[in-house]
Amino acid sequence: MNLCKRACLYSIRKKGKTLTLLAFLLVMATLMLTCLSIQSATETANANIKKALLGYFTINAKTLESGIPEDTVSQILDVDGLSGRYTLRSYTYAAYFDADGNLLEINTEGAAQVPEGYENAGRVVANSNSQEDSYFTDGGFEMVEGNPITTEAGSQVLIHEKFAQRNGLSVGDTMLLGNVEDKDKTIPVTVAGIFTNTEEQDSIGMAPSYDLYDNIVFTDLSTASFLLYGTEGTTNVQYGDFYVNDPDELERIMTDVQELDGVDWENCTLTRYDNDYQNAKESLEGLQNIVFIAIAVVSVICFLVLALFLTLRLRGRIHETGVYLAMGISKGSVLLQYLLEVILVAAIALFISFGTSTAISHQIGSSLLSQVTSETYETVDLTGENEAAQEPTEDLGLAEIEVAVSAEDYALVWAFGMVLCVASTALAAYPIMKMKPKSILSQMS
């Protein structure tokens, strides 16, 4: 009778022991596959979050006499690692005139005060794309007529609908923006669009007149540059937000930027905004460490328990081993039979584990991933200063993640399971196999 037949007959005859071994190996394989699936999913989640939560840094050059020059912006964009996405911003105040130079009327109702010199002035916001300004993205502003202002537009403004009604202005009209300190220094602009606010201003009664929503004007960067620095033919800005491809390289990129010539970097403030990514990354790394430890612990425990189980099992088969040796069957054949008995059961357990681990890993993994990515995220307020916001981003890319058993993980567990069976069987059989046939036969009696 060959060893394969002997192995099958023994497994069938000893149903209780076989089912016990099957249950143990099934639990082992399911745990291993679940851990590996979650670990693979965290790697995918990290990659998705890196795309969703792009890190960026802000250059605050408000204290510089000439801000950030246009050629410096070009140099910054050439730094390796930047995504090419950026936002340039400037903030100032201007007096408002009609095309004939007559002062326009602003809203003063609800203002905490009307500062001297600002009786006909308001806040001027310049952005490389007005639709991306925080007033529109977070403040509830929306266009009602005309077009937003982009980097390609020049000498244009967006005005509030109440300001337009108060002064009889419409899209296509011309008005003048004047330097508050030097009202003779004016620049003509065309009304490109009219906006309104969908949310009431929460600082009514506290804000000065120039900060009331009705009195805010959006313009292009070159117009703001003229009002701030008196530049013509070139554009200097106060703030620049520059996004990177990989948030992990943010520190290196900021260092490279500060090595560029043409800007007094010591008097600039560079602020990194990657807390979103770092918080999520830290949570995912913590989950990965837990899963790694779980895999190591499960591996060690499975090896020790399986070795102990097989040791006790083989101790009860010394008589059987002696009979095989008396029949002239070699120790190697006997050992292979014992190993084959375990491998047959392990193969069945590994096949079943695919289904059990798929169901378990999906439920547990999805829950863990959603929990570890629920963190505190960071926003930027209307003036460029940062503040904490207790609300998560809407989509971190987790919707695209499916915690499932991959072919690689399944193959890895198969390999691990076979190695574990061979090592445990060899360890359990070693005390018997090292005995001489005479000693084994003597113990039979």
PDB file of N, CA and C in Angstrom, residues 27 108 253 440:
ATOM      1  N   VAL A  27      -9.062  28.357  10.523  1.00  0.00           N
ATOM      2  CA  VAL A  27      -8.978  29.603  11.301  1.00  0.00           C
ATOM      3  C   VAL A  27      -7.664  30.312  11.018  1.00  0.00           C
ATOM      4  N   THR A 108     -22.993 101.457   4.131  1.00  0.00           N
ATOM      5  CA  THR A 108     -22.460 101.671   5.479  1.00  0.00           C
ATOM      6  C   THR A 108     -23.409 101.156   6.555  1.00  0.00           C
ATOM      7  N   ILE A 253      10.705  70.369  -0.978  1.00  0.00           N
ATOM      8  CA  ILE A 253      10.335  71.357  -1.985  1.00  0.00           C
ATOM      9  C   ILE A 253      10.373  72.768  -1.397  1.00  0.00           C
ATOM     10  N   ILE A 440      12.200   2.001  18.912  1.00  0.00           N
ATOM     11  CA  ILE A 440      10.772   2.158  18.645  1.00  0.00           C
ATOM     12  C   ILE A 440      10.031   0.837  18.849  1.00  0.00           C
TER      13      ILE A 440
END
